[in-house]
Amino acid sequence: MTKSDHAGTAPWEGRHITLDGMRGIAALAVALFHYNISQAPHGYVAVDFFFALSGFVLCKTYLPRWQAGLTTWAFMKQRVIRLYPLFFVGIVVTTLSAISNHFTGQGNFYSYRMMAQALPFNLLMLPSPATNTLFPLNVPAWSLFFELVANLGLVVLLFRLPRIGLLALTMAAAWWFSLAVLENDGGNLGAVWHQLGISMVRTTMSFTAGVLLARFPIPAIRPAGWMGLACLAAIAAMLMLDIGAVPDAYYDLACSIVVSPLLVWLGARCEPPRVLAPVAWFLGEVSYAVYAVHWALMEPLRYFKDDLGYDPVLMGAVYLACCVALGWAAVRWVDAPMRRKIGAMLRERSSRAPSLKGSAATN
């Protein structure tokens, strides 16, 4: 039971519902891009939005705590506790899906030897040195690794920089990222070893932009209405539109460098109509889980679309519904219990530490 339940208020009260809803829509767009690229042709740009949103939220949440004495170790421990349970679920279900490909004849056929070489590293949230793809069994997990890298950079460097320093770092990374996008004719970069440098630049650009936005004040009261609804529609349009007259590289750069940070800035200042608040909140709650597990469902459900000829739009909707269902189950039955248990263990350990020191001093 949550605090909101005890207070008799809805769990979305007091939250940035527009940001929650945009995060959920972005996660669904990534999943749809991987399932059927034609239905969300720029879904990969969601990664830049995720990094900008993460930088914004973490700076708002943890900068006061860091200024009050939160250590780098304590911060990183909290971040691993937040990220690892669903990351682990994602690796497990995508590995099972990859194994099933040997029996169904669908999808990529990874050798058991390759899986055995990659898994020890991937299970530790580390890229696999044995493969060209950083996380071959759950390809989107590359951004979760760089999320942790960015989190470390937040407490080591970004919290210490003034706003002009954050702006300079964002602009320098954006310049470097632009050159790479133009060279590759698009912004779908980061999942393989030879793009490791640009992965770091991409992460730095968007995450630092979010931190910079968080260093400006936001209004205490956020009006609910058409502006919040427009933000939700804008993130969906950005990721799903295909403007043929605009080259992919330029479209991606505009979305990554300008539109994604702008949506974070706007989304922190407005809320959707109240009737949409429960849906937006729910999508935000399952967004990380959907991102972590959706790769496992691609090939099983592509069979119905590609081999049996089912309607692609219908199957896209079924696929997303399955991703949400699996994500919700992962949050409810794995993520939440594991985080509660780990948190309780850490609190017990910290409460025992002074008494142990005291008994050692008396002996």
mmCIF file of C-alpha atoms in Angstrom:
data_model
loop_
_atom_site.group_PDB
_atom_site.id
_atom_site.type_symbol
_atom_site.label_atom_id
_atom_site.label_comp_id
_atom_site.label_asym_id
_atom_site.label_seq_id
_atom_site.Cartn_x
_atom_site.Cartn_y
_atom_site.Cartn_z
ATOM 1 C CA MET A 1 0.000 0.000 0.000
ATOM 2 C CA THR A 2 1.401 3.408 -0.931
ATOM 3 C CA LYS A 3 1.369 6.653 0.994
ATOM 4 C CA SER A 4 -1.237 7.895 -1.413
ATOM 5 C CA ASP A 5 -3.485 5.009 -0.445
ATOM 6 C CA HIS A 6 -3.167 5.893 3.242
ATOM 7 C CA ALA A 7 -3.950 9.541 2.525
ATOM 8 C CA GLY A 8 -6.951 8.638 0.411
ATOM 9 C CA THR A 9 -5.490 10.282 -2.686
ATOM 10 C CA ALA A 10 -4.655 8.850 -6.095
ATOM 11 C CA PRO A 11 -1.075 7.635 -6.641
ATOM 12 C CA TRP A 12 -0.563 10.178 -9.412
ATOM 13 C CA GLU A 13 -1.306 13.153 -7.187
ATOM 14 C CA GLY A 14 1.750 15.368 -6.834
ATOM 15 C CA ARG A 15 3.628 13.703 -9.696
ATOM 16 C CA HIS A 16 4.687 15.157 -13.026
ATOM 17 C CA ILE A 17 1.990 13.289 -14.940
ATOM 18 C CA THR A 18 2.856 14.778 -18.321
ATOM 19 C CA LEU A 19 6.439 13.565 -17.967
ATOM 20 C CA ASP A 20 5.181 10.141 -16.868
ATOM 21 C CA GLY A 21 2.869 9.896 -19.866
ATOM 22 C CA MET A 22 5.522 11.015 -22.336
ATOM 23 C CA ARG A 23 7.957 8.469 -20.931
ATOM 24 C CA GLY A 24 5.378 5.717 -21.368
ATOM 25 C CA ILE A 25 4.537 6.735 -24.936
ATOM 26 C CA ALA A 26 8.239 6.892 -25.777
ATOM 27 C CA ALA A 27 8.797 3.371 -24.417
ATOM 28 C CA LEU A 28 5.922 2.049 -26.521
ATOM 29 C CA ALA A 29 7.325 3.792 -29.593
ATOM 30 C CA VAL A 30 10.731 2.142 -29.094
ATOM 31 C CA ALA A 31 9.037 -1.247 -28.820
ATOM 32 C CA LEU A 32 6.951 -0.600 -31.925
ATOM 33 C CA PHE A 33 10.020 0.553 -33.862
ATOM 34 C CA HIS A 34 11.760 -2.723 -33.111
ATOM 35 C CA TYR A 35 8.654 -4.763 -33.959
ATOM 36 C CA ASN A 36 7.650 -2.999 -37.167
ATOM 37 C CA ILE A 37 9.826 -0.057 -38.146
ATOM 38 C CA SER A 38 7.219 1.363 -40.532
ATOM 39 C CA GLN A 39 4.829 2.067 -37.642
ATOM 40 C CA ALA A 40 7.338 4.103 -35.599
ATOM 41 C CA PRO A 41 10.149 4.982 -38.028
ATOM 42 C CA HIS A 42 11.944 7.310 -35.594
ATOM 43 C CA GLY A 43 11.249 5.387 -32.405
ATOM 44 C CA TYR A 44 14.959 5.246 -31.585
ATOM 45 C CA VAL A 45 14.963 9.015 -30.951
ATOM 46 C CA ALA A 46 13.114 8.168 -27.728
ATOM 47 C CA VAL A 47 16.499 7.263 -26.241
ATOM 48 C CA ASP A 48 17.541 10.917 -26.397
ATOM 49 C CA PHE A 49 14.287 11.919 -24.730
ATOM 50 C CA PHE A 50 14.876 9.301 -22.011
ATOM 51 C CA PHE A 51 18.346 10.632 -21.269
ATOM 52 C CA ALA A 52 17.149 14.249 -21.143
ATOM 53 C CA LEU A 53 14.243 13.298 -18.874
ATOM 54 C CA SER A 54 16.526 11.240 -16.624
ATOM 55 C CA GLY A 55 19.000 14.091 -16.247
ATOM 56 C CA PHE A 56 16.164 16.463 -15.373
ATOM 57 C CA VAL A 57 14.459 14.197 -12.835
ATOM 58 C CA LEU A 58 17.654 13.009 -11.132
ATOM 59 C CA CYS A 59 19.021 16.526 -10.800
ATOM 60 C CA LYS A 60 15.770 17.797 -9.301
ATOM 61 C CA THR A 61 15.612 14.837 -6.927
ATOM 62 C CA TYR A 62 19.206 14.338 -5.863
ATOM 63 C CA LEU A 63 20.980 17.698 -6.107
ATOM 64 C CA PRO A 64 19.598 18.855 -2.724
ATOM 65 C CA ARG A 65 20.555 15.517 -1.170
ATOM 66 C CA TRP A 66 24.054 15.710 -2.664
ATOM 67 C CA GLN A 67 24.443 19.232 -1.328
ATOM 68 C CA ALA A 68 23.356 17.874 2.067
ATOM 69 C CA GLY A 69 26.105 15.242 2.026
ATOM 70 C CA LEU A 70 24.917 12.311 -0.112
ATOM 71 C CA THR A 71 28.031 10.370 -1.152
ATOM 72 C CA THR A 72 28.810 9.041 -4.603
ATOM 73 C CA TRP A 73 28.707 5.466 -3.278
ATOM 74 C CA ALA A 74 25.306 5.952 -1.628
ATOM 75 C CA PHE A 75 23.877 7.553 -4.772
ATOM 76 C CA MET A 76 25.157 4.861 -7.121
ATOM 77 C CA LYS A 77 23.884 2.158 -4.780
ATOM 78 C CA GLN A 78 20.408 3.682 -4.951
ATOM 79 C CA ARG A 79 20.563 3.877 -8.730
ATOM 80 C CA VAL A 80 21.628 0.250 -9.119
ATOM 81 C CA ILE A 81 18.801 -0.822 -6.796
ATOM 82 C CA ARG A 82 16.392 1.149 -8.987
ATOM 83 C CA LEU A 83 17.669 -0.102 -12.337
ATOM 84 C CA TYR A 84 18.916 -3.639 -11.837
ATOM 85 C CA PRO A 85 15.788 -5.729 -11.018
ATOM 86 C CA LEU A 86 14.018 -4.897 -14.293
ATOM 87 C CA PHE A 87 17.288 -4.998 -16.192
ATOM 88 C CA PHE A 88 17.752 -8.546 -14.857
ATOM 89 C CA VAL A 89 14.217 -9.520 -15.885
ATOM 90 C CA GLY A 90 14.908 -8.179 -19.363
ATOM 91 C CA ILE A 91 18.094 -10.201 -19.762
ATOM 92 C CA VAL A 92 16.392 -13.377 -18.508
ATOM 93 C CA VAL A 93 13.315 -13.178 -20.772
ATOM 94 C CA THR A 94 15.313 -12.153 -23.848
ATOM 95 C CA THR A 95 17.733 -15.022 -23.273
ATOM 96 C CA LEU A 96 14.829 -17.455 -23.027
ATOM 97 C CA SER A 97 13.395 -15.975 -26.212
ATOM 98 C CA ALA A 98 16.741 -16.374 -28.002
ATOM 99 C CA ILE A 99 16.937 -20.018 -26.908
ATOM 100 C CA SER A 100 13.394 -20.614 -28.166
ATOM 101 C CA ASN A 101 14.441 -19.407 -31.632
ATOM 102 C CA HIS A 102 16.422 -22.636 -32.038
ATOM 103 C CA PHE A 103 13.176 -24.595 -31.737
ATOM 104 C CA THR A 104 10.778 -22.292 -33.579
ATOM 105 C CA GLY A 105 13.072 -21.384 -36.463
ATOM 106 C CA GLN A 106 12.254 -17.696 -35.946
ATOM 107 C CA GLY A 107 14.569 -14.729 -35.381
ATOM 108 C CA ASN A 108 18.317 -14.626 -34.831
ATOM 109 C CA PHE A 109 20.132 -17.849 -34.031
ATOM 110 C CA TYR A 110 22.748 -17.183 -31.385
ATOM 111 C CA SER A 111 25.023 -20.078 -30.550
ATOM 112 C CA TYR A 112 24.912 -21.370 -26.999
ATOM 113 C CA ARG A 113 28.618 -20.667 -26.774
ATOM 114 C CA MET A 114 28.081 -17.000 -27.632
ATOM 115 C CA MET A 115 25.299 -16.785 -25.056
ATOM 116 C CA ALA A 116 27.564 -18.301 -22.421
ATOM 117 C CA GLN A 117 30.300 -15.793 -23.275
ATOM 118 C CA ALA A 118 28.030 -12.756 -23.241
ATOM 119 C CA LEU A 119 25.777 -13.496 -20.282
ATOM 120 C CA PRO A 120 28.322 -13.202 -17.417
ATOM 121 C CA PHE A 121 29.073 -9.635 -18.478
ATOM 122 C CA ASN A 122 25.543 -8.654 -19.455
ATOM 123 C CA LEU A 123 24.113 -9.925 -16.167
ATOM 124 C CA LEU A 124 26.459 -7.470 -14.431
ATOM 125 C CA MET A 125 25.124 -4.639 -16.633
ATOM 126 C CA LEU A 126 28.403 -4.645 -18.559
ATOM 127 C CA PRO A 127 28.840 -4.840 -22.346
ATOM 128 C CA SER A 128 29.923 -8.184 -23.743
ATOM 129 C CA PRO A 129 33.534 -8.162 -25.015
ATOM 130 C CA ALA A 130 32.852 -11.378 -26.944
ATOM 131 C CA THR A 131 30.363 -9.888 -29.421
ATOM 132 C CA ASN A 132 30.107 -6.850 -31.672
ATOM 133 C CA THR A 133 26.786 -5.885 -30.068
ATOM 134 C CA LEU A 134 27.147 -4.626 -26.504
ATOM 135 C CA PHE A 135 24.117 -6.556 -25.231
ATOM 136 C CA PRO A 136 23.366 -9.108 -27.981
ATOM 137 C CA LEU A 137 20.482 -10.858 -26.234
ATOM 138 C CA ASN A 138 18.723 -7.620 -25.258
ATOM 139 C CA VAL A 139 20.033 -5.011 -27.664
ATOM 140 C CA PRO A 140 18.229 -1.948 -26.194
ATOM 141 C CA ALA A 141 19.990 -2.562 -22.860
ATOM 142 C CA TRP A 142 23.001 -0.602 -24.158
ATOM 143 C CA SER A 143 21.254 2.612 -23.107
ATOM 144 C CA LEU A 144 20.675 1.266 -19.584
ATOM 145 C CA PHE A 145 24.424 0.724 -19.227
ATOM 146 C CA PHE A 146 25.039 4.292 -20.345
ATOM 147 C CA GLU A 147 22.344 5.492 -17.971
ATOM 148 C CA LEU A 148 24.500 4.187 -15.121
ATOM 149 C CA VAL A 149 27.574 5.838 -16.651
ATOM 150 C CA ALA A 150 25.657 9.129 -16.833
ATOM 151 C CA ASN A 151 24.520 8.712 -13.222
ATOM 152 C CA LEU A 152 28.130 8.410 -12.124
ATOM 153 C CA GLY A 153 29.021 11.471 -14.170
ATOM 154 C CA LEU A 154 26.173 13.347 -12.482
ATOM 155 C CA VAL A 155 27.665 13.137 -8.981
ATOM 156 C CA VAL A 156 31.304 13.244 -10.051
ATOM 157 C CA LEU A 157 31.062 16.194 -12.446
ATOM 158 C CA LEU A 158 27.683 17.596 -13.459
ATOM 159 C CA PHE A 159 26.513 18.598 -9.972
ATOM 160 C CA ARG A 160 29.682 20.680 -9.661
ATOM 161 C CA LEU A 161 29.332 22.574 -12.932
ATOM 162 C CA PRO A 162 27.637 25.972 -13.193
ATOM 163 C CA ARG A 163 24.890 26.429 -15.745
ATOM 164 C CA ILE A 164 27.304 27.928 -18.289
ATOM 165 C CA GLY A 165 29.504 24.832 -17.935
ATOM 166 C CA LEU A 166 26.533 22.532 -18.484
ATOM 167 C CA LEU A 167 25.536 24.529 -21.559
ATOM 168 C CA ALA A 168 29.062 24.361 -22.988
ATOM 169 C CA LEU A 169 29.253 20.588 -22.412
ATOM 170 C CA THR A 170 25.823 20.063 -24.015
ATOM 171 C CA MET A 171 26.740 22.130 -27.069
ATOM 172 C CA ALA A 172 30.104 20.418 -27.531
ATOM 173 C CA ALA A 173 28.499 16.973 -27.335
ATOM 174 C CA ALA A 174 25.726 18.094 -29.715
ATOM 175 C CA TRP A 175 28.306 19.197 -32.279
ATOM 176 C CA TRP A 176 30.119 15.873 -32.103
ATOM 177 C CA PHE A 177 26.855 13.953 -32.208
ATOM 178 C CA SER A 178 25.690 15.959 -35.244
ATOM 179 C CA LEU A 179 28.781 15.002 -37.217
ATOM 180 C CA ALA A 180 28.195 11.307 -36.456
ATOM 181 C CA VAL A 181 24.493 11.461 -37.375
ATOM 182 C CA LEU A 182 25.196 13.200 -40.665
ATOM 183 C CA GLU A 183 27.920 10.682 -41.477
ATOM 184 C CA ASN A 184 25.590 7.737 -40.752
ATOM 185 C CA ASP A 185 22.469 9.303 -42.344
ATOM 186 C CA GLY A 186 20.496 8.907 -39.126
ATOM 187 C CA GLY A 187 20.580 8.892 -35.353
ATOM 188 C CA ASN A 188 20.025 5.203 -34.659
ATOM 189 C CA LEU A 189 23.460 4.813 -33.076
ATOM 190 C CA GLY A 190 24.964 3.298 -29.965
ATOM 191 C CA ALA A 191 24.309 -0.446 -29.669
ATOM 192 C CA VAL A 192 27.630 -1.800 -31.031
ATOM 193 C CA TRP A 193 31.257 -1.577 -29.971
ATOM 194 C CA HIS A 194 32.542 0.546 -32.844
ATOM 195 C CA GLN A 195 29.968 3.203 -31.876
ATOM 196 C CA LEU A 196 31.016 3.263 -28.221
ATOM 197 C CA GLY A 197 32.422 6.789 -28.467
ATOM 198 C CA ILE A 198 29.300 8.208 -30.072
ATOM 199 C CA SER A 199 27.178 6.348 -27.486
ATOM 200 C CA MET A 200 28.994 8.295 -24.784
ATOM 201 C CA VAL A 201 28.604 11.560 -26.689
ATOM 202 C CA ARG A 202 24.899 10.926 -27.296
ATOM 203 C CA THR A 203 24.338 10.168 -23.631
ATOM 204 C CA THR A 204 26.339 13.198 -22.496
ATOM 205 C CA MET A 205 24.460 15.561 -24.818
ATOM 206 C CA SER A 206 20.925 14.639 -23.783
ATOM 207 C CA PHE A 207 21.556 13.842 -20.120
ATOM 208 C CA THR A 208 23.459 17.087 -19.550
ATOM 209 C CA ALA A 209 20.718 19.039 -21.321
ATOM 210 C CA GLY A 210 18.233 17.580 -18.836
ATOM 211 C CA VAL A 211 20.457 18.518 -15.895
ATOM 212 C CA LEU A 212 20.747 22.052 -17.264
ATOM 213 C CA LEU A 213 16.956 22.357 -17.541
ATOM 214 C CA ALA A 214 16.611 21.179 -13.952
ATOM 215 C CA ARG A 215 18.842 24.023 -12.757
ATOM 216 C CA PHE A 216 16.134 26.521 -13.675
ATOM 217 C CA PRO A 217 13.067 27.032 -11.474
ATOM 218 C CA ILE A 218 9.765 25.419 -12.386
ATOM 219 C CA PRO A 219 6.323 26.637 -11.280
ATOM 220 C CA ALA A 220 4.867 25.116 -8.141
ATOM 221 C CA ILE A 221 1.417 24.876 -9.751
ATOM 222 C CA ARG A 222 1.081 23.122 -13.098
ATOM 223 C CA PRO A 223 -2.226 23.761 -14.891
ATOM 224 C CA ALA A 224 -4.048 20.743 -16.295
ATOM 225 C CA GLY A 225 -5.416 21.109 -19.794
ATOM 226 C CA TRP A 226 -4.651 21.241 -23.480
ATOM 227 C CA MET A 227 -0.918 21.990 -23.099
ATOM 228 C CA GLY A 228 -0.284 18.701 -21.283
ATOM 229 C CA LEU A 229 -2.341 16.856 -23.886
ATOM 230 C CA ALA A 230 -0.336 18.580 -26.634
ATOM 231 C CA CYS A 231 2.916 17.335 -25.073
ATOM 232 C CA LEU A 232 1.650 13.751 -25.095
ATOM 233 C CA ALA A 233 0.564 14.093 -28.715
ATOM 234 C CA ALA A 234 3.873 15.732 -29.662
ATOM 235 C CA ILE A 235 6.061 12.920 -28.330
ATOM 236 C CA ALA A 236 3.950 10.368 -30.210
ATOM 237 C CA ALA A 237 4.093 12.405 -33.418
ATOM 238 C CA MET A 238 7.845 12.961 -33.146
ATOM 239 C CA LEU A 239 8.553 9.233 -32.918
ATOM 240 C CA MET A 240 5.938 7.908 -35.347
ATOM 241 C CA LEU A 241 5.852 10.436 -38.185
ATOM 242 C CA ASP A 242 7.817 9.879 -41.374
ATOM 243 C CA ILE A 243 8.322 13.183 -43.183
ATOM 244 C CA GLY A 244 9.694 12.059 -46.518
ATOM 245 C CA ALA A 245 10.758 15.554 -47.574
ATOM 246 C CA VAL A 246 13.169 15.823 -44.620
ATOM 247 C CA PRO A 247 16.284 13.581 -44.617
ATOM 248 C CA ASP A 248 16.414 11.243 -41.628
ATOM 249 C CA ALA A 249 19.668 12.724 -40.319
ATOM 250 C CA TYR A 250 18.259 16.250 -40.105
ATOM 251 C CA TYR A 251 14.968 15.057 -38.657
ATOM 252 C CA ASP A 252 16.762 13.025 -35.996
ATOM 253 C CA LEU A 253 19.074 15.905 -35.081
ATOM 254 C CA ALA A 254 16.149 18.290 -34.689
ATOM 255 C CA CYS A 255 14.318 15.783 -32.477
ATOM 256 C CA SER A 256 17.348 14.859 -30.366
ATOM 257 C CA ILE A 257 18.897 18.292 -29.884
ATOM 258 C CA VAL A 258 15.858 20.574 -29.860
ATOM 259 C CA VAL A 259 12.493 18.826 -29.541
ATOM 260 C CA SER A 260 13.312 16.270 -26.818
ATOM 261 C CA PRO A 261 14.723 18.809 -24.302
ATOM 262 C CA LEU A 262 11.914 21.206 -25.206
ATOM 263 C CA LEU A 263 9.300 18.555 -24.412
ATOM 264 C CA VAL A 264 10.961 17.890 -21.051
ATOM 265 C CA TRP A 265 10.900 21.625 -20.298
ATOM 266 C CA LEU A 266 7.245 22.005 -21.340
ATOM 267 C CA GLY A 267 6.138 18.753 -19.712
ATOM 268 C CA ALA A 268 7.468 19.915 -16.337
ATOM 269 C CA ARG A 269 5.204 22.973 -16.524
ATOM 270 C CA CYS A 270 1.801 21.514 -17.376
ATOM 271 C CA GLU A 271 -0.408 18.493 -16.811
ATOM 272 C CA PRO A 272 -2.859 16.653 -19.087
ATOM 273 C CA PRO A 273 -6.620 16.801 -18.525
ATOM 274 C CA ARG A 274 -7.498 15.067 -15.272
ATOM 275 C CA VAL A 275 -9.409 12.318 -17.067
ATOM 276 C CA LEU A 276 -6.137 11.226 -18.679
ATOM 277 C CA ALA A 277 -4.063 11.354 -15.491
ATOM 278 C CA PRO A 278 -4.577 7.657 -14.530
ATOM 279 C CA VAL A 279 -3.575 6.461 -18.016
ATOM 280 C CA ALA A 280 -0.530 8.737 -18.193
ATOM 281 C CA TRP A 281 0.564 7.690 -14.707
ATOM 282 C CA PHE A 282 0.178 3.984 -15.520
ATOM 283 C CA LEU A 283 2.170 4.303 -18.744
ATOM 284 C CA GLY A 284 4.912 6.007 -16.791
ATOM 285 C CA GLU A 285 4.892 3.280 -14.149
ATOM 286 C CA VAL A 286 5.425 0.493 -16.688
ATOM 287 C CA SER A 287 7.624 2.433 -19.128
ATOM 288 C CA TYR A 288 10.984 1.180 -17.871
ATOM 289 C CA ALA A 289 9.707 -2.384 -17.666
ATOM 290 C CA VAL A 290 8.353 -2.212 -21.234
ATOM 291 C CA TYR A 291 11.703 -0.946 -22.438
ATOM 292 C CA ALA A 292 13.540 -3.712 -20.574
ATOM 293 C CA VAL A 293 11.429 -6.680 -21.739
ATOM 294 C CA HIS A 294 9.952 -5.816 -25.146
ATOM 295 C CA TRP A 295 12.813 -7.366 -27.146
ATOM 296 C CA ALA A 296 11.790 -10.818 -25.901
ATOM 297 C CA LEU A 297 8.339 -10.590 -27.491
ATOM 298 C CA MET A 298 9.370 -9.405 -30.946
ATOM 299 C CA GLU A 299 10.024 -12.679 -32.721
ATOM 300 C CA PRO A 300 7.153 -14.699 -31.201
ATOM 301 C CA LEU A 301 4.643 -12.045 -32.307
ATOM 302 C CA ARG A 302 6.303 -11.297 -35.629
ATOM 303 C CA TYR A 303 5.374 -14.863 -36.587
ATOM 304 C CA PHE A 304 1.707 -13.885 -36.723
ATOM 305 C CA LYS A 305 2.422 -10.772 -38.782
ATOM 306 C CA ASP A 306 5.108 -12.058 -41.141
ATOM 307 C CA ASP A 307 4.380 -15.783 -41.509
ATOM 308 C CA LEU A 308 0.633 -16.019 -40.953
ATOM 309 C CA GLY A 309 -0.164 -12.698 -42.621
ATOM 310 C CA TYR A 310 -2.185 -11.123 -39.816
ATOM 311 C CA ASP A 311 -2.958 -7.426 -40.171
ATOM 312 C CA PRO A 312 0.196 -5.431 -39.208
ATOM 313 C CA VAL A 313 -1.747 -2.690 -37.413
ATOM 314 C CA LEU A 314 -3.709 -5.230 -35.385
ATOM 315 C CA MET A 315 -0.558 -7.145 -34.518
ATOM 316 C CA GLY A 316 1.230 -3.941 -33.579
ATOM 317 C CA ALA A 317 -1.532 -3.224 -31.082
ATOM 318 C CA VAL A 318 -1.433 -6.819 -29.773
ATOM 319 C CA TYR A 319 2.341 -6.652 -29.450
ATOM 320 C CA LEU A 320 2.217 -3.420 -27.443
ATOM 321 C CA ALA A 321 -0.531 -4.827 -25.226
ATOM 322 C CA CYS A 322 1.613 -7.887 -24.524
ATOM 323 C CA CYS A 323 4.619 -5.677 -23.762
ATOM 324 C CA VAL A 324 2.560 -3.647 -21.292
ATOM 325 C CA ALA A 325 1.166 -6.802 -19.667
ATOM 326 C CA LEU A 326 4.599 -8.380 -19.286
ATOM 327 C CA GLY A 327 6.039 -5.088 -18.070
ATOM 328 C CA TRP A 328 3.291 -4.673 -15.488
ATOM 329 C CA ALA A 329 3.830 -8.234 -14.258
ATOM 330 C CA ALA A 330 7.579 -7.602 -13.980
ATOM 331 C CA VAL A 331 6.987 -4.430 -11.949
ATOM 332 C CA ARG A 332 4.414 -6.026 -9.660
ATOM 333 C CA TRP A 333 5.981 -9.431 -9.062
ATOM 334 C CA VAL A 334 9.720 -8.792 -9.436
ATOM 335 C CA ASP A 335 10.767 -5.155 -9.371
ATOM 336 C CA ALA A 336 8.717 -3.854 -6.463
ATOM 337 C CA PRO A 337 9.333 -6.886 -4.166
ATOM 338 C CA MET A 338 13.067 -6.988 -4.944
ATOM 339 C CA ARG A 339 13.523 -3.281 -4.318
ATOM 340 C CA ARG A 340 11.609 -3.506 -1.034
ATOM 341 C CA LYS A 341 13.678 -6.478 0.084
ATOM 342 C CA ILE A 342 17.002 -4.907 -0.878
ATOM 343 C CA GLY A 343 16.017 -1.633 0.772
ATOM 344 C CA ALA A 344 15.032 -3.429 3.981
ATOM 345 C CA MET A 345 18.320 -5.356 4.020
ATOM 346 C CA LEU A 346 20.330 -2.165 3.605
ATOM 347 C CA ARG A 347 18.383 -0.355 6.315
ATOM 348 C CA GLU A 348 18.876 -3.280 8.678
ATOM 349 C CA ARG A 349 22.585 -3.363 7.929
ATOM 350 C CA SER A 350 22.974 0.376 8.494
ATOM 351 C CA SER A 351 21.003 0.223 11.771
ATOM 352 C CA ARG A 352 23.182 -2.629 13.028
ATOM 353 C CA ALA A 353 26.437 -0.942 12.121
ATOM 354 C CA PRO A 354 26.555 1.576 15.055
ATOM 355 C CA SER A 355 25.718 -1.089 17.625
ATOM 356 C CA LEU A 356 28.410 -3.359 16.232
ATOM 357 C CA LYS A 357 30.927 -0.530 16.458
ATOM 358 C CA GLY A 358 29.806 0.188 20.006
ATOM 359 C CA SER A 359 30.215 -3.433 21.097
ATOM 360 C CA ALA A 360 33.619 -3.585 19.464
ATOM 361 C CA ALA A 361 34.679 -0.490 21.407
ATOM 362 C CA THR A 362 33.641 -2.044 24.734
ATOM 363 C CA ASN A 363 35.490 -5.326 24.111
#
